[in-house]
Amino acid sequence: MLHLRLICPAERTDDVVRVIERTVGTTHLVVLPGAARSPAGDVVLCDVAREAGDELIGELRTLGLDRTGSIAVENIDLSLSERAEAAEKEAPGEPADAVLWEHLTDATHEESTLSITYVAFLTLATMIAACGVVLDNAILIVGAMAVGPEFGPLAGFCTALVRRAPRLALRSLLALVVGFAAAMAVTVAFSWFMDAVGLFTEAKLEGERPQTGFVYAPDWFSFVVAVLAGMAGTLSLTSAKSGALVGVAISVTTVPAAANAAVALSYGDTEQTVGSTEQLLLNLLGIVLAGTLTLLAQKALWASQRPRMTKPD
């Protein structure tokens, strides 16, 4: 269940209440006339099944409540109420399958912001992966994958394509391009330093690497895994099952490929640099393609449920 706290002008309260009452899956409606001070107006509280949440929020935005008042949404961890149980049964579908598009857009907007923290995490992940590829250490590679924050802007770009939000698409693309460029540039310098102190050597990079050689040898399996990971990551975001994102992060080789490309570039190894760059781009393409198609499928699924979201007059 979701809890909505609304602030609306007094002259729109009746319209807001009518929208809530005719939306399936709503309950616990409370109206507090004149309770709001900033902005001034009435406070309306209600609970709604997650399956009907996106429909209700969309109707409230149509009334202009996001401009003239406020729409706040919270997840309810526990609700001991027979009315709440009846509301969830009334709403079509399952809560885990519901997509809150406004929440997804807001979340991916934040995650796809090019910030110092984002670049720092991506750079540190790439440097850890650089140690992994030189040492042929799979544990370091997995750790670097888990640290990398690149799925945020990838999800933001997929969301922007489906929602037709050019500003979010540009923001996400900027975070990806600038983030990886900065991370790889710093990793090149890091590789030079590690070589100077004798911790990195070209012989280690060029030697047999059974654990990490795959990062510069892209194949169809790389693309298939990226597609599957993109689907899993998108479902994790839309269903609020964030734990699955860890598995997604360690399924794709974006960060290790970028790291191998940077180290190879520092030694002038064109073959590994090109191969690693192809691996990186192949993974990014697979995730974006899968994420976009997954969101489109979810959008179509819930569009078919739309007529059932409103109670008959």
XYZ file of N, CA, C and O in Angstrom, residues 1-69:
276
model
N 0.836 -1.200 0.000
C 0.000 0.000 0.000
C 0.870 1.249 0.000
O 1.987 1.251 0.490
N 0.310 2.330 -0.557
C 0.958 3.635 -0.568
C 0.111 4.601 0.245
O -1.111 4.512 0.271
N 0.777 5.529 0.907
C 0.079 6.584 1.641
C 0.310 7.906 0.921
O 1.450 8.277 0.635
N -0.771 8.603 0.610
C -0.690 9.894 -0.074
C -1.062 11.010 0.898
O -2.074 10.916 1.600
N -0.225 12.027 0.934
C -0.521 13.243 1.690
C -0.599 14.401 0.702
O 0.381 14.743 0.045
N -1.792 14.949 0.561
C -2.042 15.968 -0.449
C -2.365 17.302 0.200
O -3.072 17.358 1.210
N -1.842 18.363 -0.365
C -2.231 19.724 -0.003
C -2.873 20.336 -1.236
O -2.264 20.356 -2.315
N -4.100 20.799 -1.097
C -4.800 21.334 -2.260
C -5.561 22.606 -1.877
O -5.999 22.760 -0.727
N -5.712 23.531 -2.817
C -6.529 24.723 -2.573
C -7.946 24.308 -2.198
O -8.468 23.310 -2.704
N -8.560 25.089 -1.333
C -9.894 24.730 -0.837
C -10.890 24.540 -1.967
O -11.755 23.658 -1.902
N -10.753 25.322 -3.039
C -11.726 25.231 -4.130
C -11.546 23.966 -4.972
O -12.412 23.628 -5.775
N -10.431 23.248 -4.798
C -10.212 22.018 -5.564
C -10.376 20.765 -4.715
O -10.243 19.651 -5.235
N -10.654 20.918 -3.435
C -10.728 19.756 -2.549
C -11.800 18.769 -2.984
O -11.569 17.550 -3.016
N -12.980 19.268 -3.335
C -14.063 18.370 -3.749
C -13.675 17.569 -4.989
O -13.985 16.374 -5.095
N -12.980 18.214 -5.935
C -12.535 17.510 -7.140
C -11.527 16.420 -6.790
O -11.576 15.303 -7.336
N -10.620 16.749 -5.881
C -9.608 15.779 -5.459
C -10.261 14.587 -4.777
O -9.928 13.427 -5.051
N -11.201 14.858 -3.900
C -11.894 13.783 -3.183
C -12.646 12.888 -4.155
O -12.645 11.653 -4.025
N -13.295 13.490 -5.158
C -14.027 12.684 -6.138
C -13.088 11.759 -6.914
O -13.422 10.605 -7.197
N -11.911 12.279 -7.278
C -10.938 11.457 -7.996
C -10.510 10.270 -7.136
O -10.414 9.126 -7.616
N -10.256 10.528 -5.874
C -9.834 9.452 -4.966
C -10.946 8.425 -4.801
O -10.708 7.205 -4.860
N -12.160 8.890 -4.615
C -13.271 7.980 -4.357
C -13.605 7.092 -5.546
O -14.083 5.960 -5.362
N -13.376 7.579 -6.755
C -13.717 6.753 -7.916
C -12.548 5.899 -8.407
O -12.699 5.140 -9.363
N -11.389 6.013 -7.768
C -10.240 5.184 -8.125
C -10.280 3.900 -7.317
O -10.420 3.934 -6.088
N -10.181 2.775 -7.979
C -10.208 1.498 -7.271
C -8.969 1.376 -6.389
O -7.919 1.945 -6.672
N -9.111 0.630 -5.299
C -7.962 0.373 -4.439
C -7.636 1.474 -3.461
O -6.554 1.457 -2.860
N -8.546 2.447 -3.277
C -8.294 3.533 -2.323
C -9.099 3.318 -1.049
O -10.191 2.743 -1.073
N -8.566 3.793 0.063
C -9.254 3.678 1.346
C -8.649 4.670 2.328
O -7.694 5.388 2.004
N -9.199 4.712 3.531
C -8.694 5.554 4.622
C -8.614 7.025 4.208
O -7.610 7.701 4.439
N -9.658 7.519 3.581
C -9.698 8.899 3.113
C -9.968 9.848 4.290
O -10.935 9.657 5.033
N -9.114 10.849 4.430
C -9.251 11.841 5.498
C -9.123 13.227 4.885
O -8.208 13.476 4.081
N -10.016 14.148 5.251
C -9.960 15.530 4.781
C -9.837 16.443 5.992
O -10.658 16.389 6.917
N -8.799 17.272 6.000
C -8.549 18.222 7.087
C -8.660 19.636 6.516
O -7.679 20.175 5.995
N -9.834 20.240 6.592
C -10.037 21.579 5.999
C -9.140 22.629 6.662
O -9.063 22.715 7.890
N -8.455 23.407 5.822
C -7.653 24.527 6.304
C -6.444 24.158 7.126
O -5.847 25.023 7.771
N -6.033 22.873 7.119
C -4.923 22.450 7.978
C -3.556 22.863 7.436
O -2.595 22.990 8.195
N -3.462 23.087 6.143
C -2.169 23.422 5.548
C -1.890 24.920 5.648
O -2.784 25.742 5.497
N -0.636 25.257 5.856
C -0.225 26.659 5.961
C 0.719 27.087 4.834
O 0.695 28.230 4.406
N 1.591 26.192 4.397
C 2.534 26.557 3.337
C 2.707 25.374 2.387
O 3.474 24.443 2.684
N 1.974 25.374 1.253
C 1.009 26.392 0.827
C -0.303 26.262 1.605
O -0.615 25.189 2.135
N -1.049 27.327 1.643
C -2.311 27.324 2.367
C -3.338 26.477 1.624
O -3.387 26.462 0.399
N -4.150 25.744 2.368
C -5.177 24.915 1.751
C -5.605 23.792 2.658
O -5.325 23.794 3.867
N -6.286 22.816 2.088
C -6.758 21.658 2.828
C -5.748 20.511 2.701
O -5.024 20.409 1.701
N -5.720 19.675 3.708
C -4.884 18.476 3.678
C -5.791 17.269 3.448
O -6.783 17.088 4.158
N -5.452 16.466 2.449
C -6.209 15.250 2.142
C -5.265 14.065 2.266
O -4.178 14.061 1.668
N -5.664 13.087 3.063
C -4.858 11.885 3.272
C -5.626 10.677 2.755
O -6.851 10.613 2.894
N -4.918 9.740 2.185
C -5.565 8.489 1.776
C -4.513 7.419 1.568
O -3.319 7.715 1.434
N -4.949 6.174 1.574
C -4.104 5.038 1.241
C -4.610 4.453 -0.073
O -5.813 4.469 -0.342
N -3.681 3.953 -0.878
C -4.062 3.384 -2.163
C -3.188 2.170 -2.447
O -2.004 2.140 -2.094
N -3.788 1.154 -3.032
C -3.023 -0.021 -3.438
C -1.965 0.388 -4.457
O -2.212 1.246 -5.310
N -0.793 -0.212 -4.349
C 0.310 0.154 -5.248
C -0.089 0.013 -6.718
O 0.306 0.817 -7.558
N -0.936 -0.994 -7.016
C -1.349 -1.228 -8.391
C -2.118 -0.043 -8.975
O -2.127 0.163 -10.188
N -2.805 0.711 -8.124
C -3.607 1.842 -8.591
C -2.924 3.181 -8.340
O -3.472 4.227 -8.673
N -1.732 3.138 -7.757
C -1.061 4.371 -7.377
C -0.712 5.277 -8.540
O -0.926 6.494 -8.487
N -0.192 4.694 -9.623
C 0.215 5.517 -10.761
C -0.984 6.201 -11.408
O -0.915 7.366 -11.807
N -2.084 5.477 -11.516
C -3.304 6.044 -12.095
C -3.797 7.223 -11.260
O -4.138 8.283 -11.796
N -3.829 7.050 -9.946
C -4.311 8.114 -9.058
C -3.402 9.330 -9.114
O -3.873 10.473 -9.205
N -2.092 9.110 -9.067
C -1.149 10.234 -9.119
C -1.297 10.985 -10.439
O -1.255 12.220 -10.481
N -1.483 10.250 -11.531
C -1.684 10.897 -12.824
C -2.927 11.774 -12.847
O -2.913 12.886 -13.382
N -4.020 11.280 -12.249
C -5.260 12.065 -12.198
C -5.067 13.325 -11.354
O -5.576 14.398 -11.690
N -4.345 13.200 -10.262
C -4.104 14.358 -9.398
C -3.235 15.397 -10.099
O -3.441 16.608 -9.943
N -2.286 14.937 -10.878
C -1.460 15.889 -11.641
C -2.277 16.566 -12.730
O -2.042 17.735 -13.051
N -3.241 15.840 -13.289
C -4.131 16.440 -14.281
C -4.922 17.598 -13.670
O -5.200 18.607 -14.335
N -5.250 17.484 -12.396
C -5.939 18.569 -11.685
C -5.001 19.722 -11.335
O -5.442 20.737 -10.808
N -3.709 19.540 -11.613
C -2.742 20.601 -11.334
C -2.299 20.664 -9.890
O -1.726 21.666 -9.454
N -2.513 19.573 -9.148
C -2.190 19.598 -7.726
C -0.686 19.691 -7.474
O -0.258 20.202 -6.433
N 0.116 19.201 -8.411
C 1.559 19.309 -8.249
C 2.051 20.739 -8.410
O 3.147 21.087 -7.966
N 1.227 21.594 -9.022
C 1.604 23.001 -9.204
C 0.970 23.917 -8.157
O 1.598 24.855 -7.686
N -0.265 23.639 -7.797
C -0.975 24.515 -6.861
C -0.890 24.031 -5.421
O -1.249 24.770 -4.500
N -0.447 22.812 -5.218
C -0.369 22.272 -3.873
C 0.797 21.331 -3.718
O 1.936 21.693 -4.028
